[in-house]
CSV table of C-alpha atoms and ligand atoms in Angstrom, one decimal:
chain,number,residue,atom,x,y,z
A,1,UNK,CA,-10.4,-28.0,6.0
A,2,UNK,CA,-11.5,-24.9,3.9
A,3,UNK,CA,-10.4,-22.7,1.7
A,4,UNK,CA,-10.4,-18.9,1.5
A,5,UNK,CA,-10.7,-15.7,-0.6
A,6,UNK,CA,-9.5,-12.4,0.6
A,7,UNK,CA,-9.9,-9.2,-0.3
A,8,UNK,CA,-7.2,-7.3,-0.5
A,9,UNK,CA,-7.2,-3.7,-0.6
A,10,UNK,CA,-4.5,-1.0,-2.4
A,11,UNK,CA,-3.7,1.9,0.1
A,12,UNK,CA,-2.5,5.9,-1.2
A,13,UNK,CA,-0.7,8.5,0.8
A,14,UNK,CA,-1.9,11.3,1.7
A,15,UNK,CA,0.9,12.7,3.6
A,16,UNK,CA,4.5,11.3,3.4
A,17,UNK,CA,7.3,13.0,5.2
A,18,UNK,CA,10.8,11.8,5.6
A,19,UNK,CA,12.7,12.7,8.8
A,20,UNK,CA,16.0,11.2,8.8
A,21,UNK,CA,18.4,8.1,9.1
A,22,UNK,CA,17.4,5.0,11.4
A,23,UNK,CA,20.0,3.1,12.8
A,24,UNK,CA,18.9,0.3,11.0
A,25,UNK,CA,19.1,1.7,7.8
A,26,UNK,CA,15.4,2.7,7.0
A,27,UNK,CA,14.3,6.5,6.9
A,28,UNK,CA,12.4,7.4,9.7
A,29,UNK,CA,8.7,8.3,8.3
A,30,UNK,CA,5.5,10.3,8.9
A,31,UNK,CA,3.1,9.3,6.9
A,32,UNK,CA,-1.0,9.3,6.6
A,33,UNK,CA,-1.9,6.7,4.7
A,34,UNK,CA,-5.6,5.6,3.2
A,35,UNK,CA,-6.7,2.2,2.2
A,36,UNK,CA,-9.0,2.2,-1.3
A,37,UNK,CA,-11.3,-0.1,-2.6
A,38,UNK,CA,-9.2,-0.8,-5.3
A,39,UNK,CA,-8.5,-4.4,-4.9
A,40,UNK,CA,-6.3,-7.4,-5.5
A,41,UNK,CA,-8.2,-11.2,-4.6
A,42,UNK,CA,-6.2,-13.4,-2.9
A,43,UNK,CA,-7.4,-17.5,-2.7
A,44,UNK,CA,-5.5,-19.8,-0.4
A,45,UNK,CA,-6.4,-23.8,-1.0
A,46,UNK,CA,-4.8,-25.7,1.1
A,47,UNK,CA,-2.6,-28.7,-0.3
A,48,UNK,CA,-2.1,-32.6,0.8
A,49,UNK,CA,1.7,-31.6,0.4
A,50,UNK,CA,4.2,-29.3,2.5
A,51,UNK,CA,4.9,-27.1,-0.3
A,52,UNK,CA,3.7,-23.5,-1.1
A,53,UNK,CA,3.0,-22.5,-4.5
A,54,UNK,CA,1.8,-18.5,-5.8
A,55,UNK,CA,0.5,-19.0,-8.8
A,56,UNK,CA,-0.8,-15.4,-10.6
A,57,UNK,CA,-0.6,-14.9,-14.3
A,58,UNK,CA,0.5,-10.9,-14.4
A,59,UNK,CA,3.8,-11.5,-16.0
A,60,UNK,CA,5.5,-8.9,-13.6
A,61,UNK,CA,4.5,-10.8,-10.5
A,62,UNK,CA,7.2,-13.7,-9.4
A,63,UNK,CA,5.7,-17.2,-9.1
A,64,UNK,CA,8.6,-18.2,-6.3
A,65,UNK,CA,9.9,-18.0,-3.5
A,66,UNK,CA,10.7,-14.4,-3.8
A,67,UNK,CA,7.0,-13.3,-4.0
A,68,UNK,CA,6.2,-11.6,-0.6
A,69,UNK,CA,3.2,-13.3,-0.5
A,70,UNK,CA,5.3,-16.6,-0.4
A,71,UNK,CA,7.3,-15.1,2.2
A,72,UNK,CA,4.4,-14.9,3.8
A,73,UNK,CA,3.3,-17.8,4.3
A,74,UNK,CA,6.9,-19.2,4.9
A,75,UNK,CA,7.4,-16.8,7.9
A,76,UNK,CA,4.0,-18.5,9.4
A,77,UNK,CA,5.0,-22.1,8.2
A,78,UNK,CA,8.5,-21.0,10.3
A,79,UNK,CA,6.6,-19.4,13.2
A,80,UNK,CA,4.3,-22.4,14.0
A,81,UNK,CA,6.2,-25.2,12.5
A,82,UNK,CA,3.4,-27.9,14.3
A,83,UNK,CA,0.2,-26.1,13.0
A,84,UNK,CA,2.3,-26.6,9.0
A,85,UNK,CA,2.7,-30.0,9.9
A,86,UNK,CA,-0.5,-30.8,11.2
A,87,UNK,CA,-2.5,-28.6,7.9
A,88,UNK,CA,-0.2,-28.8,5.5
A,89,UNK,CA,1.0,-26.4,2.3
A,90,UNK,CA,-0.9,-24.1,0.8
A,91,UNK,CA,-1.8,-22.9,-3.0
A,92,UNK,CA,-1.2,-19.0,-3.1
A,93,UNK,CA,-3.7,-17.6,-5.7
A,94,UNK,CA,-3.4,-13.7,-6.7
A,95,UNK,CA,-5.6,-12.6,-9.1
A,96,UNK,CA,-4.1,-9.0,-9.9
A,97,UNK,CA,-6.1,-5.5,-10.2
A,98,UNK,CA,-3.8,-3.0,-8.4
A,99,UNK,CA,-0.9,-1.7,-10.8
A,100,UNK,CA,2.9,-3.6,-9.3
A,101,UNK,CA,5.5,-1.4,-8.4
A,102,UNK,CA,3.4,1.5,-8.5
A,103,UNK,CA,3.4,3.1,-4.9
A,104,UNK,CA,0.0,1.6,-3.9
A,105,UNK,CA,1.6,-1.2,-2.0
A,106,UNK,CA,0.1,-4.1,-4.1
A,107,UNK,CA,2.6,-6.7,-2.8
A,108,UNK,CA,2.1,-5.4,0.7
A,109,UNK,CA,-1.6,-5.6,0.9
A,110,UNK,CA,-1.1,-9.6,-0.7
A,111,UNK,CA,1.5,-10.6,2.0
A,112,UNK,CA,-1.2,-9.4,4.3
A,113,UNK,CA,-3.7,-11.1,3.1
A,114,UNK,CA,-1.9,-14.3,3.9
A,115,UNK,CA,-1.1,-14.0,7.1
A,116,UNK,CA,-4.7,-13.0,8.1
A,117,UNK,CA,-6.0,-15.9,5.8
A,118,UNK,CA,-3.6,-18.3,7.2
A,119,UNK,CA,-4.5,-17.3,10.9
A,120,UNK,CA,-8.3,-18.4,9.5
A,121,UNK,CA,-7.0,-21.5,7.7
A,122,UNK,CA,-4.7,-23.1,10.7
A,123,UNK,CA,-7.3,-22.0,13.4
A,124,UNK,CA,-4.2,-19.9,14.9
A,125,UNK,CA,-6.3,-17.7,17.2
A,126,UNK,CA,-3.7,-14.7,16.8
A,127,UNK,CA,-5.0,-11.3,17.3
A,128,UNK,CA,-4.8,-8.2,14.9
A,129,UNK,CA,-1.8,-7.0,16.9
A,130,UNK,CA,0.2,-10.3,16.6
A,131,UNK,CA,-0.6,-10.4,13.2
A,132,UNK,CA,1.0,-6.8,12.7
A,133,UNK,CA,3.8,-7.8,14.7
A,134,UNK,CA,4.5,-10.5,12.5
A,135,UNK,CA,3.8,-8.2,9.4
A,136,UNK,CA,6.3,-5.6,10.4
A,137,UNK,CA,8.8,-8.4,9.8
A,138,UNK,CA,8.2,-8.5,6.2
A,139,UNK,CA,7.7,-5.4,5.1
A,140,UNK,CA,6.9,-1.4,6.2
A,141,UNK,CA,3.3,-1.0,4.9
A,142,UNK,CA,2.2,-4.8,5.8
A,143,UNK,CA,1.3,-4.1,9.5
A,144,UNK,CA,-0.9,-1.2,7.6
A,145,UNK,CA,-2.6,-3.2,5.3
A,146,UNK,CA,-3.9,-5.7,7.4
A,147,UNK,CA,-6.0,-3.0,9.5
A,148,UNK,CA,-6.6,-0.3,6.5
A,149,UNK,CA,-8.8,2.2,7.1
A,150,UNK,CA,-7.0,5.8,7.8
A,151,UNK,CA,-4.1,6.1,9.8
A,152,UNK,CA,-0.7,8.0,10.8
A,153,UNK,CA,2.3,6.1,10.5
A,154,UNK,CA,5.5,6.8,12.0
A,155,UNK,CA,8.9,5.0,13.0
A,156,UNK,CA,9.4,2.8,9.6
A,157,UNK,CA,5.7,2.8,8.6
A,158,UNK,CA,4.8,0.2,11.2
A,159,UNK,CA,4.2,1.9,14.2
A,160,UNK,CA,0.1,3.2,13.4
A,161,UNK,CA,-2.4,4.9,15.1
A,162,UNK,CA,-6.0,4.5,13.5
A,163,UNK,CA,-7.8,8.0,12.4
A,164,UNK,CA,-11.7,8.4,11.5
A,165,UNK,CA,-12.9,6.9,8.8
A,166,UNK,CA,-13.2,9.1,5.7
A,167,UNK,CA,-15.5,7.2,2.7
A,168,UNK,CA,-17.0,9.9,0.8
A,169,UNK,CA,-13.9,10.7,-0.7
A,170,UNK,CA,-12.7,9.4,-4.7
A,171,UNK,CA,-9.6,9.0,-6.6
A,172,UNK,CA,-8.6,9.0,-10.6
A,173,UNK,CA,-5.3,6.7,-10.4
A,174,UNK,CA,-2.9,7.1,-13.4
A,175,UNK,CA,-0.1,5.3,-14.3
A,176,UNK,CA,2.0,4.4,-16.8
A,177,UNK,CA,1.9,0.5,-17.5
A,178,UNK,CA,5.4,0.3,-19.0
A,179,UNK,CA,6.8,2.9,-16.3
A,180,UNK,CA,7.8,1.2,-12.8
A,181,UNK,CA,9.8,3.0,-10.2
A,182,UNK,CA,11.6,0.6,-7.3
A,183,UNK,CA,11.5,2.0,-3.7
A,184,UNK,CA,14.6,1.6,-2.5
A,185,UNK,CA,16.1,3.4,-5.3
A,186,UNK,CA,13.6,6.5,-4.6
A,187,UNK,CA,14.6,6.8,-0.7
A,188,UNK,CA,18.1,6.1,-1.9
A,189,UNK,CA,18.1,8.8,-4.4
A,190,UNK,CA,16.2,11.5,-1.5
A,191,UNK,CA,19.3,10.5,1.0
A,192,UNK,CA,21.5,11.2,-1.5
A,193,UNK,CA,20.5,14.6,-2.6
A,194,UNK,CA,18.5,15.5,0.7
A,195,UNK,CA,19.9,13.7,3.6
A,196,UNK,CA,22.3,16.6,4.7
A,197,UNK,CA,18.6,18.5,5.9
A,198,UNK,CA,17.9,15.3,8.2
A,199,UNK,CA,17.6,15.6,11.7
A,200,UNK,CA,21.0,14.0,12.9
A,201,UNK,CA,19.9,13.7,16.8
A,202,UNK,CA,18.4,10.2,17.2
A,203,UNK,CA,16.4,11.9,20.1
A,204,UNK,CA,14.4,14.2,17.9
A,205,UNK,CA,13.8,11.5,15.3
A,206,UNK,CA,10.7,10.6,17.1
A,207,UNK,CA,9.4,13.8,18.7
A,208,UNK,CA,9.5,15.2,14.9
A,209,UNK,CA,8.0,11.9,13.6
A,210,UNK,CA,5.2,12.1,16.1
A,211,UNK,CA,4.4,15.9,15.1
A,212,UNK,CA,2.8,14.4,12.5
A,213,UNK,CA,-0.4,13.8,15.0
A,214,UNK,CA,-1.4,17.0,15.8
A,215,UNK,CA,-0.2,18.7,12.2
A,216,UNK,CA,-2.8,20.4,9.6
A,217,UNK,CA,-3.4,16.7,7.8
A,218,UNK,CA,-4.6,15.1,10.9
A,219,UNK,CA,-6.9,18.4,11.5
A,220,UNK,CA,-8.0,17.8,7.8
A,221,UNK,CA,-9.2,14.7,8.4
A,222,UNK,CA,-10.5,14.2,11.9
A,223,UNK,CA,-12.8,17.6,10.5
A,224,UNK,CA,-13.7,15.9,7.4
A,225,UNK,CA,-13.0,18.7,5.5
A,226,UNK,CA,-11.7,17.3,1.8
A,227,UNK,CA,-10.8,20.5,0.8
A,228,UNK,CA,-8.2,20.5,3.6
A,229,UNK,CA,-7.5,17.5,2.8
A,230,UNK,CA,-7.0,18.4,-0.6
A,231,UNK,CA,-4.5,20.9,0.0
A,232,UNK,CA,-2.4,19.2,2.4
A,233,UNK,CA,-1.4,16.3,0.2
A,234,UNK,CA,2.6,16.0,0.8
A,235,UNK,CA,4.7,13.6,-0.7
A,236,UNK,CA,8.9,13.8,0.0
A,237,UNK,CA,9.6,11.4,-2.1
A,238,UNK,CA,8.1,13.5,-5.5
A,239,UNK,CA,11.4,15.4,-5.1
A,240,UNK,CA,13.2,13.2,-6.5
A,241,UNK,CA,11.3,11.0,-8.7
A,242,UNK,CA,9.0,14.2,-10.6
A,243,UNK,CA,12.5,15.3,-12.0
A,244,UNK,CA,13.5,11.7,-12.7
A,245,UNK,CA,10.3,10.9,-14.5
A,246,UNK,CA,9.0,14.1,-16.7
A,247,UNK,CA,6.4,12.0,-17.9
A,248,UNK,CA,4.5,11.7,-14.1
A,249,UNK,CA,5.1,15.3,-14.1
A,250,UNK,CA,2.7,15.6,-17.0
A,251,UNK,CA,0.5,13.0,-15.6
A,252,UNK,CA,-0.1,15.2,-12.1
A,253,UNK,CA,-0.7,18.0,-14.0
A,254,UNK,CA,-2.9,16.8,-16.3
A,255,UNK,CA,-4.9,15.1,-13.4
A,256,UNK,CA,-4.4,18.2,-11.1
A,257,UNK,CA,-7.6,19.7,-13.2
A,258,UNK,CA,-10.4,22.2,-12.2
A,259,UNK,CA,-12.5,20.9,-9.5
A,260,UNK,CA,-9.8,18.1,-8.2
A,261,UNK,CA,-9.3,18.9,-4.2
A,262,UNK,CA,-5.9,18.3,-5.5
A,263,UNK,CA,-3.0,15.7,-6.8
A,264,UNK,CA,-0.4,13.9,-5.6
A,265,UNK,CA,2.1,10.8,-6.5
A,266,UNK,CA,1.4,7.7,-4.2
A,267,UNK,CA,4.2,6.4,-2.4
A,268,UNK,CA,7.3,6.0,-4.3
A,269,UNK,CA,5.3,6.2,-7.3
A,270,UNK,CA,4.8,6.5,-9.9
A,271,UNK,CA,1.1,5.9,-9.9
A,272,UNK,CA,-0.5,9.7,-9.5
A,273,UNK,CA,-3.8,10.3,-7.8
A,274,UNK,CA,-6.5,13.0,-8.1
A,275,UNK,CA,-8.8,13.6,-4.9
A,276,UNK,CA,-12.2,14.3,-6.0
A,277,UNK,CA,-15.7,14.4,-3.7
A,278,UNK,CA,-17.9,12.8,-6.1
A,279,UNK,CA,-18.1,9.4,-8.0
A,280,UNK,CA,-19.6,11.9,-10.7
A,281,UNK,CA,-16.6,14.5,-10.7
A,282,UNK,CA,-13.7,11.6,-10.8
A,283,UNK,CA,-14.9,10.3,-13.6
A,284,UNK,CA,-15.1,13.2,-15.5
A,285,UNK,CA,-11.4,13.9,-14.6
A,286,UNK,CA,-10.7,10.6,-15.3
A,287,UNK,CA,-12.4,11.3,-19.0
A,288,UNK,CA,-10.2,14.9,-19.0
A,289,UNK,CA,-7.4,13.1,-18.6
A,290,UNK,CA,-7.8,10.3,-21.2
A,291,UNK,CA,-8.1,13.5,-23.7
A,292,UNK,CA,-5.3,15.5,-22.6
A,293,UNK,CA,-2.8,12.2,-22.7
A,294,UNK,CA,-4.1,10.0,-25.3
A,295,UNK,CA,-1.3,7.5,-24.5
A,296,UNK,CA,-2.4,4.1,-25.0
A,297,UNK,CA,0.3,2.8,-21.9
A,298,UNK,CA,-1.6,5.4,-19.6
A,299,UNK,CA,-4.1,3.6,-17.4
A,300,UNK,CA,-6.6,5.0,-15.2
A,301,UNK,CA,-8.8,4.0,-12.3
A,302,UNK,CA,-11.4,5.2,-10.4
A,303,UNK,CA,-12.1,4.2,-6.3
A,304,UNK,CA,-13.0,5.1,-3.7
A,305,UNK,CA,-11.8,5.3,0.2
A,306,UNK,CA,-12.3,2.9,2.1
A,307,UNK,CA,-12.4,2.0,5.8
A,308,UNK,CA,-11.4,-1.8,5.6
A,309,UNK,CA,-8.1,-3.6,5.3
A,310,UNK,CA,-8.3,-7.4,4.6
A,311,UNK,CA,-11.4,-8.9,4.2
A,312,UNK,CA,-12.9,-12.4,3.7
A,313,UNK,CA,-15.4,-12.4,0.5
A,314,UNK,CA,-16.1,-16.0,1.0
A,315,UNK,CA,-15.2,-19.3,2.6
A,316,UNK,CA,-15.5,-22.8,1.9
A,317,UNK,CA,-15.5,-26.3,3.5
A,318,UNK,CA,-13.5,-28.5,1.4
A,319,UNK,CA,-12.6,-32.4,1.9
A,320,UNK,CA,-9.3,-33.4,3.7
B,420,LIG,O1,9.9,-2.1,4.1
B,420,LIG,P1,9.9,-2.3,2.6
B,420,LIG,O2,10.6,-3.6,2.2
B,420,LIG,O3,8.6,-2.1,1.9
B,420,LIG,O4,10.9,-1.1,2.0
B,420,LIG,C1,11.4,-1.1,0.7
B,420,LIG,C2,12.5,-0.2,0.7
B,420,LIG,O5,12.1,1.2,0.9
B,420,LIG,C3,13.6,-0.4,1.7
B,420,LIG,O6,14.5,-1.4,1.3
B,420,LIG,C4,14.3,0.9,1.9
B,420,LIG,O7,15.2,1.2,0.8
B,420,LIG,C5,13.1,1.9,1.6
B,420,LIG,N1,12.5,2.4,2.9
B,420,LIG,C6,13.2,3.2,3.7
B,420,LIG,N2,12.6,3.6,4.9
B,420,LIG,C7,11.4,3.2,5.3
B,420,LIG,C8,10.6,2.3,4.4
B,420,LIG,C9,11.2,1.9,3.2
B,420,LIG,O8,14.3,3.6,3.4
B,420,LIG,N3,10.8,3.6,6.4
């Protein structure tokens, strides 16, 4: 038997547009999403037992059951009930760098790493598909973070279709450590106040969904051009949480400075980012910013894009 560590990558949007209802209650998304090398590691050990235990110390990240790194590894232990019985349980380490409940889909990017470090563990065989398909079940951005890299997403967030890689680009993240904002409340909140604009037609749900592919973001990024890029950063959901939060307000401003391609909130926020083209000018933003907000709950990050999703950083034979 071995065990495993993963690397488990933190993903931004750079486009998020909501389009309307879905019968099964979900919005119905366009997105462009970016995977960064700000990362979470993620060690799975197995155990002589059929339980699974997550063990992290962050205090805001559950230790049971409803950890969706748990879930996990429940939905494979459910999927291929002989493989669990034959291996065994498994001990869920997460040792925590992204920000939780920030918009950077840090719980997303874990789940994922399970399921692609339990497909190594039990010798499975499954392929990157089956391992989104199985994703999709537990959450939107899952099927996402197991690939990474640069891609649209459409339909909930799981339907994807991979764009060119795009690594010379850098981020400042800022967020507020005390400040979390919970996704369903922010889509709830946008239907509320915005869903009369929806499209009502099911039908056009996914020709306006798919518009998304040959729109000015895609341009922007199968050219390269981060100044495009830049300033076709479009986020729905800052309607509703901006006005909700004053204090990300400030933070976007503050972080929308001279020289910044430009800024936008990740997600469902409220963690902001800055798009900059050098190592060298982000963290010079990133010092700008620690001035003009001199809040000691204000943390900031630099990273940069990335064309990977989950990765194994190292592997080892263990007995059993
Ligand atoms: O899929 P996930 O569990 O990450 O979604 C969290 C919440 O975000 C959902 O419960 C829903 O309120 C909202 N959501 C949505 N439409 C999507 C994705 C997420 O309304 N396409």
């Amino acid at each position: 038997m071995r065990s495993y560590s993963l690397i488990a990558p933190a993903k931004i949007n750079l486009y998020l547009e909501i389009i309307g209802d879905r019968p099964d209650g979900y919005h119905e998304l366009s997105m462009v999403l970016q995977s960064i090398d700000l990362a979470d590691q993620i060690d799975l050990r197995p155990l002589g037992t059929d339980r699974i235990r997550v063990r992290c110390t962050h205090p805001q990240v559950p230790q049971d059951k409803s950890n969706l790194a748990a879930r996990a590894a429940e939905l494979m232990a459910a999927q291929f009930p002989n493989t669990f019985a034959q291996y065994g349980g498994v001990e869920i380490t997460i040792h925590k760098r992204i920000p939780v409940a920030a918009g950077l889909a840090g719980g997303s990017t874990n789940a994922a790493a399970v399921l692609v470090g339990l497909n190594l563990l039990w010798n499975l065989g499954l392929t990157q598909s089956e391992l989104q398909e199985l994703a999709a079940r537990l959450g939107s951005d899952v099927p996402f973070c197991i690939a990474g890299g640069t891609a649209i997403a459409t339909g909930r967030g799981d339907q994807l279709s991979s764009l060119p890689s795009l690594e010379r680009l850098y981020v400042v993240l800022g967020k507020y450590r005390s400040l979390t904002v919970f996704t369903p409340w922010a889509y709830q909140t946008y239907r509320q106040q915005f869903g009369g604009s929806y499209t009502a037609k099911p039908q056009n749900l996914a020709s306006r969904a798919s518009g998304v592919h040959s729109g000015p973001m895609v341009r922007a990024i199968i050219q390269a051009d981060g100044v495009q890029i830049g300033q076709r950063l479009h986020n729905d959901l800052e309607r509703v949480v901006l006005p909700a939060y004053p204090q990300v307000l400030q933070l976007r401003e503050a972080i929308n400075s001279p020289g910044v391609l430009g800024a936008m909130m990740s997600g469902s926020g409220p963690t902001v980012f800055g798009l900059c083209e050098s190592y060298n000018q982000a963290q010079q933003v990133k010092t700008a910013v620690k001035v003009a907000l001199p809040d000691p709950d204000l943390d900031l990050w630099l990273a940069r894009f990335s064309s990977k999703g989950i990765q194994v950083a190292s592997s080892k034979q263990i007995l059993g």
